PDB file of C-alpha atoms in Angstrom:
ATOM      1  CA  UNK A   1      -1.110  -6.302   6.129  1.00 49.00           C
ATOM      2  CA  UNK A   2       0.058  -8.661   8.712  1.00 66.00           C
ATOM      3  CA  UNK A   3       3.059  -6.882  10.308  1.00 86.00           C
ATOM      4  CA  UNK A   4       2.258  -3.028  11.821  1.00 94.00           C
ATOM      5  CA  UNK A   5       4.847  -0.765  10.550  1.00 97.00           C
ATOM      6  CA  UNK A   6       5.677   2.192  13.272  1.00 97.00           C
ATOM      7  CA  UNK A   7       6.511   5.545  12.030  1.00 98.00           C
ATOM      8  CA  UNK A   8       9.947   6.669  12.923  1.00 98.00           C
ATOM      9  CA  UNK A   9       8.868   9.962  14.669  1.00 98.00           C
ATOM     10  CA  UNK A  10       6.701   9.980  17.837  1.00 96.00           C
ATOM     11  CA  UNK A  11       3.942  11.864  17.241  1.00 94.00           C
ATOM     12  CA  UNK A  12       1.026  13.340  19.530  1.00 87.00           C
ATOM     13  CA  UNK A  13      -1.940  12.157  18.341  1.00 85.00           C
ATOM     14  CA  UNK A  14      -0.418   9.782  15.237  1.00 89.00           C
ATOM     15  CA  UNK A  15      -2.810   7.044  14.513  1.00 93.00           C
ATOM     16  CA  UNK A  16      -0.448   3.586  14.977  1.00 94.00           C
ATOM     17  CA  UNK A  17      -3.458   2.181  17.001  1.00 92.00           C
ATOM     18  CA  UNK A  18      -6.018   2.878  14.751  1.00 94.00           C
ATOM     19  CA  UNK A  19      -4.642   1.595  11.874  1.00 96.00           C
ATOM     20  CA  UNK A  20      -6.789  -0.945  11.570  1.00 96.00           C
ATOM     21  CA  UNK A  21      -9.928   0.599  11.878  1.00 95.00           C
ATOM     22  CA  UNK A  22      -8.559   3.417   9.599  1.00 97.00           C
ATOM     23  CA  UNK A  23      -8.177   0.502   6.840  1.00 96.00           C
ATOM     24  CA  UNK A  24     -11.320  -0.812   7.349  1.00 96.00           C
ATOM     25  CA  UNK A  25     -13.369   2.303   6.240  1.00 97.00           C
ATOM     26  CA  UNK A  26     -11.326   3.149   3.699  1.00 97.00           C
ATOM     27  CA  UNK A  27     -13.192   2.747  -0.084  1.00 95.00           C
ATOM     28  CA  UNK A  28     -10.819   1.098  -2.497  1.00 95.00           C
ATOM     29  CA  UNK A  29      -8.638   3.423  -5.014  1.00 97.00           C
ATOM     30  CA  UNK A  30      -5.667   3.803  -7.089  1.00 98.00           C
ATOM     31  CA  UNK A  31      -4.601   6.192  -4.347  1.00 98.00           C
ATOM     32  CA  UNK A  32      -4.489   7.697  -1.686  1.00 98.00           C
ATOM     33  CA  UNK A  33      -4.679  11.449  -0.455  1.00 98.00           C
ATOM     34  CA  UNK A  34      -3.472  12.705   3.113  1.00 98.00           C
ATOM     35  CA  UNK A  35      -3.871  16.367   3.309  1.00 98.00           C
ATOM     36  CA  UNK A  36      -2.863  16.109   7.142  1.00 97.00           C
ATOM     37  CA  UNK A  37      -0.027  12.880   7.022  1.00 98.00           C
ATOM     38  CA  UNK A  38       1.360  14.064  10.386  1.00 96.00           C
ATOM     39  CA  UNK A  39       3.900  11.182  11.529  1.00 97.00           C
ATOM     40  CA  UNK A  40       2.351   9.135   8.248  1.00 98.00           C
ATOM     41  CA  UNK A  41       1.605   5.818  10.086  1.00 98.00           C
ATOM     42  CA  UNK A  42      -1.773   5.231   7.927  1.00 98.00           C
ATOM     43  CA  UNK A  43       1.043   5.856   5.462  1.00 98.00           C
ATOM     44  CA  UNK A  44       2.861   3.148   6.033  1.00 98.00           C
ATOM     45  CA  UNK A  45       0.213   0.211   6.754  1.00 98.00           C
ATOM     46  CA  UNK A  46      -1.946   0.991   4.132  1.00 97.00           C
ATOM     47  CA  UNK A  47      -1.679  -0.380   0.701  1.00 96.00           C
ATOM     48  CA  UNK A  48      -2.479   2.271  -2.017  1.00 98.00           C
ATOM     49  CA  UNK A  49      -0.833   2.093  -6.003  1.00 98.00           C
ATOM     50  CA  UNK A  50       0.043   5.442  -4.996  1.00 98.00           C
ATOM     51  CA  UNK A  51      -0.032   8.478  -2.253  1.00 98.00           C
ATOM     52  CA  UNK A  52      -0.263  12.201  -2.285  1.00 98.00           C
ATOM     53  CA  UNK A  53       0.938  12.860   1.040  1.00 98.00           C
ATOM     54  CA  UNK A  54       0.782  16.781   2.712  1.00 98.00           C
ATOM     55  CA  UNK A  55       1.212  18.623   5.527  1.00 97.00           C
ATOM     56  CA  UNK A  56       1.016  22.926   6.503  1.00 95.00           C
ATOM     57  CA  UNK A  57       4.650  22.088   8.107  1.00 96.00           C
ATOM     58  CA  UNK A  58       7.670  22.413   5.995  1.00 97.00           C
ATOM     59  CA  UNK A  59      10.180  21.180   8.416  1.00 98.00           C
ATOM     60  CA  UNK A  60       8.410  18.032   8.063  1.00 98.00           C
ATOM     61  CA  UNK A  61       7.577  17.664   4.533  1.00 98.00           C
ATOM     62  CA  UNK A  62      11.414  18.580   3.769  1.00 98.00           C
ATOM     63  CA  UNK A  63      12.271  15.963   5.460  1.00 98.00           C
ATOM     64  CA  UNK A  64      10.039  13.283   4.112  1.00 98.00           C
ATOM     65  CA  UNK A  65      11.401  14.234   0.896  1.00 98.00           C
ATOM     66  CA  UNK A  66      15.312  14.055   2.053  1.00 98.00           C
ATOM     67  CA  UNK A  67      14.510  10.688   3.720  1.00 98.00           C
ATOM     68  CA  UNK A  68      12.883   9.402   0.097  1.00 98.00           C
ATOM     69  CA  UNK A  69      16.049  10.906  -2.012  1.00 98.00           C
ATOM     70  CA  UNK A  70      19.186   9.816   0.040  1.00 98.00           C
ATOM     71  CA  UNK A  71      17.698   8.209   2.941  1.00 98.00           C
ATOM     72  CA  UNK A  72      21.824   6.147   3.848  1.00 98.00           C
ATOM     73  CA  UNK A  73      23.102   9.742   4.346  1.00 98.00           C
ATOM     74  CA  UNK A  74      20.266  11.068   6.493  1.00 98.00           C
ATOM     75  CA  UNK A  75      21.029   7.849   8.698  1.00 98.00           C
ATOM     76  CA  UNK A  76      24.012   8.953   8.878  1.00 98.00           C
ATOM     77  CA  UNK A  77      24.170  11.987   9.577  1.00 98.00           C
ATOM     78  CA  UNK A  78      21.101  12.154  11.983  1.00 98.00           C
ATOM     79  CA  UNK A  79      22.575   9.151  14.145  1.00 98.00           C
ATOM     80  CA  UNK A  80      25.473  11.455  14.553  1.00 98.00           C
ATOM     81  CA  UNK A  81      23.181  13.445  16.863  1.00 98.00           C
ATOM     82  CA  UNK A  82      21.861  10.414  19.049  1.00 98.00           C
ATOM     83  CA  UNK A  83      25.261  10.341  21.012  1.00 98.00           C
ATOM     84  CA  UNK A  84      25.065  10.390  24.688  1.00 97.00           C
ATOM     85  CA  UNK A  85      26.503  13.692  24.901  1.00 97.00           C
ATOM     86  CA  UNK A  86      24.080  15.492  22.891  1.00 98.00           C
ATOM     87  CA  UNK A  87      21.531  14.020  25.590  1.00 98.00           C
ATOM     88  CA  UNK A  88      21.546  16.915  27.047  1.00 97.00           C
ATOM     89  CA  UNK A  89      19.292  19.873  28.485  1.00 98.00           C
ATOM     90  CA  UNK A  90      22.068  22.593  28.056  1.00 98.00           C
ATOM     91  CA  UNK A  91      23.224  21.116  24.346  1.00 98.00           C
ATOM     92  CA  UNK A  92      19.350  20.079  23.434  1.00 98.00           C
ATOM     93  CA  UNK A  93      18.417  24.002  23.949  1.00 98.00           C
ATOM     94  CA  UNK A  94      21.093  24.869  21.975  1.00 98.00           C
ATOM     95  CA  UNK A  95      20.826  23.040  19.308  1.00 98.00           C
ATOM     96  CA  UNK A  96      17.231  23.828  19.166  1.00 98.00           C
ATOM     97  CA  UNK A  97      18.551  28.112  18.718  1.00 98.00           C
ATOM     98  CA  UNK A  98      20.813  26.696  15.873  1.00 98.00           C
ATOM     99  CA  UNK A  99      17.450  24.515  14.309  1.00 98.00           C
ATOM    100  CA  UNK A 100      15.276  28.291  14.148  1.00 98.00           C
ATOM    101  CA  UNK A 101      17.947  30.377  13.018  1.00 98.00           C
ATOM    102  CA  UNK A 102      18.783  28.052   9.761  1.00 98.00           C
ATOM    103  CA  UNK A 103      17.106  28.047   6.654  1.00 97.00           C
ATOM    104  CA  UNK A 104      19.468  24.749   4.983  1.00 98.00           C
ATOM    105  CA  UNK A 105      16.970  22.477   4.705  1.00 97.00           C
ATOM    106  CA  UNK A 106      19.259  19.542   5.622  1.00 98.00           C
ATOM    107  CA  UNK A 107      20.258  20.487   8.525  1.00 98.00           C
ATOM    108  CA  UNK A 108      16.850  21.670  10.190  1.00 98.00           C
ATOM    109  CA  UNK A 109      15.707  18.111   8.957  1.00 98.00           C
ATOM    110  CA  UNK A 110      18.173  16.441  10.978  1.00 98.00           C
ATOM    111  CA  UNK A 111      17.482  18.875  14.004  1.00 98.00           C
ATOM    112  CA  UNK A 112      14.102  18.173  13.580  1.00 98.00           C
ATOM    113  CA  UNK A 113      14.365  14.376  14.163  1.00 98.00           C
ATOM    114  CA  UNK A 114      16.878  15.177  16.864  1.00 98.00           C
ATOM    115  CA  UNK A 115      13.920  17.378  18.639  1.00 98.00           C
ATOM    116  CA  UNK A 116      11.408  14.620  17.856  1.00 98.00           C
ATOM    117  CA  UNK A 117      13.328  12.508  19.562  1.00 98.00           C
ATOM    118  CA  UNK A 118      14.478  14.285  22.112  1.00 98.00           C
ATOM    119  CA  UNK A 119      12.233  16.896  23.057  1.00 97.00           C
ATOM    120  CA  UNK A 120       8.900  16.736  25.286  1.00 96.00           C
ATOM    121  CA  UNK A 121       6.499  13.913  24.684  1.00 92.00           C
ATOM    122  CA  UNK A 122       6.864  13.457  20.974  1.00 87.00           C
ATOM    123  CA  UNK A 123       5.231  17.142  20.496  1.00 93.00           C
ATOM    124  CA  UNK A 124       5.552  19.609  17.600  1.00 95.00           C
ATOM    125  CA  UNK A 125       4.898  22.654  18.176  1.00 94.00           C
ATOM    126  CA  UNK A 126       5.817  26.578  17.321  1.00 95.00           C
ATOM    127  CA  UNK A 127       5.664  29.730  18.646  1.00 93.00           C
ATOM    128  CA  UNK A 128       3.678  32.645  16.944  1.00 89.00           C
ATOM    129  CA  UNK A 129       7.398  33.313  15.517  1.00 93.00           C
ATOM    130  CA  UNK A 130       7.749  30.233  13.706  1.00 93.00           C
ATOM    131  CA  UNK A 131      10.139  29.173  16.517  1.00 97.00           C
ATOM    132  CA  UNK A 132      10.079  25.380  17.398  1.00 97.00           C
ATOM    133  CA  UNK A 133       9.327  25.496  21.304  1.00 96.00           C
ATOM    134  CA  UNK A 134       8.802  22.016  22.627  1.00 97.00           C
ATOM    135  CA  UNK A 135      11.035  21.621  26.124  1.00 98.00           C
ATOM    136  CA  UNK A 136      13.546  19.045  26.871  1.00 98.00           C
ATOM    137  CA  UNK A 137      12.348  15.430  27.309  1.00 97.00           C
ATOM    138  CA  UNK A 138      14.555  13.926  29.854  1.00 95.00           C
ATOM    139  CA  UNK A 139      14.543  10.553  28.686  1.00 96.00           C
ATOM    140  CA  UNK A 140      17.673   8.098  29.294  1.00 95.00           C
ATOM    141  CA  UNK A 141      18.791   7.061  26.099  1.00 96.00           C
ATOM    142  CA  UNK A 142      16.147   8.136  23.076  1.00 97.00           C
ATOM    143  CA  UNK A 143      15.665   5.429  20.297  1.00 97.00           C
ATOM    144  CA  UNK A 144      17.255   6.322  16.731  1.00 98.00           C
ATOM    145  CA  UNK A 145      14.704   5.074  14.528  1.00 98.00           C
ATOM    146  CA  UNK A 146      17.013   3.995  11.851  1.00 98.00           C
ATOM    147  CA  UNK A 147      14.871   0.508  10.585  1.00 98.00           C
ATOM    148  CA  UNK A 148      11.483   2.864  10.673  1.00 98.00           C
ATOM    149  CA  UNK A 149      13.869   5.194   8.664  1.00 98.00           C
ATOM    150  CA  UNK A 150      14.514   2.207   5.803  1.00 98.00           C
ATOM    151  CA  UNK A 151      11.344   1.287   5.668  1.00 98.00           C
ATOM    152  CA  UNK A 152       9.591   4.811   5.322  1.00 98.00           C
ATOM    153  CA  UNK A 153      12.096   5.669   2.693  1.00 98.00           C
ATOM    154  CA  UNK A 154      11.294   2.175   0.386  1.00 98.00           C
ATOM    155  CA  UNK A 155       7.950   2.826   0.470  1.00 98.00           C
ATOM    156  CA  UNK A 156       8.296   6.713  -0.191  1.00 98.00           C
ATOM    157  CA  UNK A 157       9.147   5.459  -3.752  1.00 98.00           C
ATOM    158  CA  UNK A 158       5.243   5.378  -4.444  1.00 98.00           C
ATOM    159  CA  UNK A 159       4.865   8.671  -2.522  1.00 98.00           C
ATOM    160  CA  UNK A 160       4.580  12.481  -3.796  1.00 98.00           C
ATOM    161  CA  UNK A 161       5.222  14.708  -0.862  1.00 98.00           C
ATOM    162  CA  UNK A 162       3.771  18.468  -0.499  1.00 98.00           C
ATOM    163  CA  UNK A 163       3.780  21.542   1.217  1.00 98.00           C
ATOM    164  CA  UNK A 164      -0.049  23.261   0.582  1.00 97.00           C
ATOM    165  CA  UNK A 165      -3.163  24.467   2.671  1.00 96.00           C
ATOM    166  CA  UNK A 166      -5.912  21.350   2.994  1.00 96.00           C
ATOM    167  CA  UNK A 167      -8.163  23.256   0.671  1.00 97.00           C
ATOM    168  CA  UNK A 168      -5.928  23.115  -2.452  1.00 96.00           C
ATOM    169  CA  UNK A 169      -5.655  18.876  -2.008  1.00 95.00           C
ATOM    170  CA  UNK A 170      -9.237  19.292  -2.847  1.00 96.00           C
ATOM    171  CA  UNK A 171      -9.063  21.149  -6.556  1.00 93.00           C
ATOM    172  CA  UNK A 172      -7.286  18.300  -8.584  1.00 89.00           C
ATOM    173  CA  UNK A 173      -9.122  14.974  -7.722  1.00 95.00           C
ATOM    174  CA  UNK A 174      -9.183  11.932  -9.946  1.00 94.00           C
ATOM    175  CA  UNK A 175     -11.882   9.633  -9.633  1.00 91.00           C
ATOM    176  CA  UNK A 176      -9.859   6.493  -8.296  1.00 94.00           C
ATOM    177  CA  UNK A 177      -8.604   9.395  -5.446  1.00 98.00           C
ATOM    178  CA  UNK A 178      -9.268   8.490  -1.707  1.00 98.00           C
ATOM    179  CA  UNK A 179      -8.501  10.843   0.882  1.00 98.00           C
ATOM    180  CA  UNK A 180      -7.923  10.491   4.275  1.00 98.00           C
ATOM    181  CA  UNK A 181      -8.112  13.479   6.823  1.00 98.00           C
ATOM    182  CA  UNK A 182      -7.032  13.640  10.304  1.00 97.00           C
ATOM    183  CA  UNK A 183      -7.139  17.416  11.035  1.00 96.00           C
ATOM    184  CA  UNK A 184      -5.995  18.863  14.182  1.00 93.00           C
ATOM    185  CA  UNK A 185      -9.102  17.372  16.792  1.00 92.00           C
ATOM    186  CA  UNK A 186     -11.955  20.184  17.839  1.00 91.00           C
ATOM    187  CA  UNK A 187     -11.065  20.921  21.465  1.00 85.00           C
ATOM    188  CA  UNK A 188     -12.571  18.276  24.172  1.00 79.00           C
ATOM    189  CA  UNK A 189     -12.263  21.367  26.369  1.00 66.00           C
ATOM    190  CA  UNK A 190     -10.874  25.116  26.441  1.00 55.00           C
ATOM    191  CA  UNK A 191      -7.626  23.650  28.521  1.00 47.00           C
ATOM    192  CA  UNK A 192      -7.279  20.338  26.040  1.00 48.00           C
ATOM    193  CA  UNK A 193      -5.711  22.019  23.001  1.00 46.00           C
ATOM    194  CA  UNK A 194      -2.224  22.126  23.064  1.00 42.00           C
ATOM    195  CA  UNK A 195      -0.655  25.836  20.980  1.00 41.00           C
ATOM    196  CA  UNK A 196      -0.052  25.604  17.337  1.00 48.00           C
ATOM    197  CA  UNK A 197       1.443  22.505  15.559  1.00 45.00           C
ATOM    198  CA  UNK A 198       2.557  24.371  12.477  1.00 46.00           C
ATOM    199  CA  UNK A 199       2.835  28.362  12.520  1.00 42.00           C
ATOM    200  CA  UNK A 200      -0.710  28.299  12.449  1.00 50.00           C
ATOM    201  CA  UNK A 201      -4.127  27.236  13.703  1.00 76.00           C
ATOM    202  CA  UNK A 202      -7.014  25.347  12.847  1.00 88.00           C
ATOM    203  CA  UNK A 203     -10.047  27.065  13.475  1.00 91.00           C
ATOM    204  CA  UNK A 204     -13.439  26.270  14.116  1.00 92.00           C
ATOM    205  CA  UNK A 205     -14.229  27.668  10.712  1.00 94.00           C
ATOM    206  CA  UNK A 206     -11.727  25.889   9.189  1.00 95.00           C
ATOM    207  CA  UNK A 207     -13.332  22.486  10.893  1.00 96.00           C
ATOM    208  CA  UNK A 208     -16.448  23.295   9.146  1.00 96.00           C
ATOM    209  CA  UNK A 209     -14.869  24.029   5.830  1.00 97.00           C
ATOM    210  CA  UNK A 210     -13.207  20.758   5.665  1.00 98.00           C
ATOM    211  CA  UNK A 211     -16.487  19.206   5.856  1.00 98.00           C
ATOM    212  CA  UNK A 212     -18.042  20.734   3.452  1.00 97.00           C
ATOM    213  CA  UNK A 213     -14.962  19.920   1.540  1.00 97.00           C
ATOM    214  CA  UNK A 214     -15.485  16.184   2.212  1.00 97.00           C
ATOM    215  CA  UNK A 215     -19.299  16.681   1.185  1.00 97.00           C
ATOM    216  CA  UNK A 216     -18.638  17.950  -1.957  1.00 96.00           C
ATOM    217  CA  UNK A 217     -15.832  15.935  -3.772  1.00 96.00           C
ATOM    218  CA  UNK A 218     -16.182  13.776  -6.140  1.00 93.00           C
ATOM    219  CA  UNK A 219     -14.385  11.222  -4.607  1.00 95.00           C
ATOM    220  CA  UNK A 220     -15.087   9.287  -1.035  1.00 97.00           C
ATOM    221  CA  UNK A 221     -13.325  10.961   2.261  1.00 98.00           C
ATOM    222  CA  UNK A 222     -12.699   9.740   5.422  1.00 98.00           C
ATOM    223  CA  UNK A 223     -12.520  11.877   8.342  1.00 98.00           C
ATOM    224  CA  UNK A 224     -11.175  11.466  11.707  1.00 97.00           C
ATOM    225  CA  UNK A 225     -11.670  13.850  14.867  1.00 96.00           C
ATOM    226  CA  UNK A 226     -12.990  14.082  18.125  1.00 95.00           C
ATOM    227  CA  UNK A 227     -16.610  12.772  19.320  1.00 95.00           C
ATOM    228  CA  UNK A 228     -18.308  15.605  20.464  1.00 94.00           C
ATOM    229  CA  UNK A 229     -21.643  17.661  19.842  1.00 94.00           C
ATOM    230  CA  UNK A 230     -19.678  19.871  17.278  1.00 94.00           C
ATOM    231  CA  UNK A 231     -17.961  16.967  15.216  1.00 96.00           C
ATOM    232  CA  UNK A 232     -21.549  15.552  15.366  1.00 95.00           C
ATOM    233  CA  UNK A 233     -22.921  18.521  13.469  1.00 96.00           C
ATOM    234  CA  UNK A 234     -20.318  19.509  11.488  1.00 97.00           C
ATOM    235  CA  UNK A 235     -20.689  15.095  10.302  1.00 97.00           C
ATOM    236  CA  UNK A 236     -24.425  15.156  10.183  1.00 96.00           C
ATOM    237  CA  UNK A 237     -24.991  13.986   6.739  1.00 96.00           C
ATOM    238  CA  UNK A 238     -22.101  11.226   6.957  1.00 97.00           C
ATOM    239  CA  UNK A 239     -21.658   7.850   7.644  1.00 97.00           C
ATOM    240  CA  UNK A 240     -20.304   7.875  11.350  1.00 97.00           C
ATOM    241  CA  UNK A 241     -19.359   5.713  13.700  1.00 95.00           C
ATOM    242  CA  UNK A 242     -17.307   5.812  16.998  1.00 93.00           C
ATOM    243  CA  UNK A 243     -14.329   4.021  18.422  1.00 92.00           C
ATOM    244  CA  UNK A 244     -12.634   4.810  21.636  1.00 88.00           C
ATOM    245  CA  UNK A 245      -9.066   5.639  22.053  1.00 85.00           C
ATOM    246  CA  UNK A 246      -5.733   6.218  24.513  1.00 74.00           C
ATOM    247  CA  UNK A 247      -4.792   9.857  24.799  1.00 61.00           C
ATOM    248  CA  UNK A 248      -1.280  10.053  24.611  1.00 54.00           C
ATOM    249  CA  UNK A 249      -0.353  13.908  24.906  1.00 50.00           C
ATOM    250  CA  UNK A 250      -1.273  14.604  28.558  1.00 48.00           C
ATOM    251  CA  UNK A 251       1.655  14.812  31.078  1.00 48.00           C
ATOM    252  CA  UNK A 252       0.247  12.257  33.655  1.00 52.00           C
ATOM    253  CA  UNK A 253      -0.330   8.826  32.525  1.00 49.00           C
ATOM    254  CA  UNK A 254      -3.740   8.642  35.557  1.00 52.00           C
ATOM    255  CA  UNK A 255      -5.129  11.700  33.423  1.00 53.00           C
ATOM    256  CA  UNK A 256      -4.405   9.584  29.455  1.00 57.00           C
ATOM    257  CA  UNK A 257      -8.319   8.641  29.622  1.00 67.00           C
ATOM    258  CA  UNK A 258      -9.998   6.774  27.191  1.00 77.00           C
ATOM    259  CA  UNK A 259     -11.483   9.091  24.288  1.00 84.00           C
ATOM    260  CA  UNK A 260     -14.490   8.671  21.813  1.00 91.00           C
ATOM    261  CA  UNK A 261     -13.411   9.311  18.431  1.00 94.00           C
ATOM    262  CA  UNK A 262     -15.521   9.706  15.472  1.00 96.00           C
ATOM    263  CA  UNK A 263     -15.037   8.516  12.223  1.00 98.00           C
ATOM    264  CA  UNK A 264     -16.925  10.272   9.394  1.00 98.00           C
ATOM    265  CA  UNK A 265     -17.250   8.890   5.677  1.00 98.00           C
ATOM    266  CA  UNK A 266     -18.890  11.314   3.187  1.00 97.00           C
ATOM    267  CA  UNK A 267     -19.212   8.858   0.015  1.00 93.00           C
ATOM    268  CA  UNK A 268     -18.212  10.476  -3.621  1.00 82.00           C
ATOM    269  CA  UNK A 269     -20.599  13.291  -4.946  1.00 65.00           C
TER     270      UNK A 269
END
């Protein structure tokens, strides 16, 4: 694929930039499996027949599958919210109290792009409530996203979107299947792990129960995470190699350091 497609949310840790190499190591198949699709931009510049794309976070799967069933009204009616005067610290706090106290679908997916775009740093992240806590951004005029919108919602058409733990992505494999898992990264240190993306964590254990996941399917996975002494363990018996990478999430742009990644490929069972 010649032209790089960005996703239309901003996304800590979303893997525009590695695109490439993500393509690279990926076996063919009929299609491709994302138990962790996050922001979706191996999504979008991959070329699969089809894609079973998931995610632990509702407010963001809901919204994938608004955008792929009337994605001209979502324009609509999410632009609405990228007026100057809802640029706002007062109004953005506000309207994030109105996004946790709904459950209408619609309207916490439009709040939810609103946030994205608005909030701190392009993060996602809850409370131990369930409440969506990311601060105000500050930024002068946030970008509405609406050609990324278009062309996420054409391209949804070969897309099934759910809601369910990793694990269960696992049980119904066919043998054309590739999957493709970015979990949240181990920890480069105690202080480097920002609180809970979804309502949730991802433990240690669960780290090491995604590999043995990847070990023993029946079809070839491809893992992404941090380069460390733990990823190297939990990887031992897989075909790794490393690439280094931009951090994006810290505050201070003399602290984004380069990072070694690792990429993991456990070959089909």
């Amino acid at each position: 694929m010649n032209k790089k497609n960005r996703a239309f949310l901003k996304w800590a840790g979303g893997k525009f930039s590695l695109t490439e190499q993500i393509n690279q190591r990926l076996p063919k198949g009929r299609r491709l499996i994302e138990p962790f699709v996050g922001a979706a931009s191996v999504f979008l510049n991959s070329d699969f027949d089809e894609y079973l794309l998931n995610d632990i976070n509702p407010d963001l799967i809901e919204m994938y599958k608004i955008i792929k069933r009337k994605p001209k009204q979502f324009i609509i009616d999410a632009k609405y919210y990228f007026q100057d005067k809802f640029n706002d610290e007062t109004t953005y706090y506000e309207l994030r109290a109105e996004f946790n106290a709904s459950d209408d679908f619609y309207k916490r997916s439009l709040l939810f792009l609103y946030m994205n775009r608005h909030g701190y740093n392009g993060l996602c992240r809850y409370n131990q409530s369930g409440g969506f806590n990311v601060p105000f951004g500050r930024y002068k005029k946030p970008y509405f996203p609406e050609k990324e919108l278009l062309f996420f919602a054409e391209k949804a058409k070969k897309a099934t979107f759910t809601c369910k733990s990793y694990q269960k992505l696992f049980q119904h494999l066919r043998d054309d299947d590739v999957i493709y898992c970015d979990p949240p990264y181990v920890p480069l240190s105690k202080s480097a792990s920002f609180t809970c993306y979804a309502s949730c964590g991802f433990t240690l254990e669960d780290q090491a129960n995604l590999a043995q996941l990847a070990r023993e399917s029946k079809c070839c996975v491809l893992l992404s995470n941090h380069d460390t002494p733990v990823t190297q363990a939990l990887y031992h018996d897989a075909q790794c190699d490393q690439v280094l990478v931009s951090r994006t999430i810290s505050s201070k742009s003399s602290t984004r350091l380069p990072a070694a990644e690792i990429f993991a490929l456990f070959s089909a069972g």
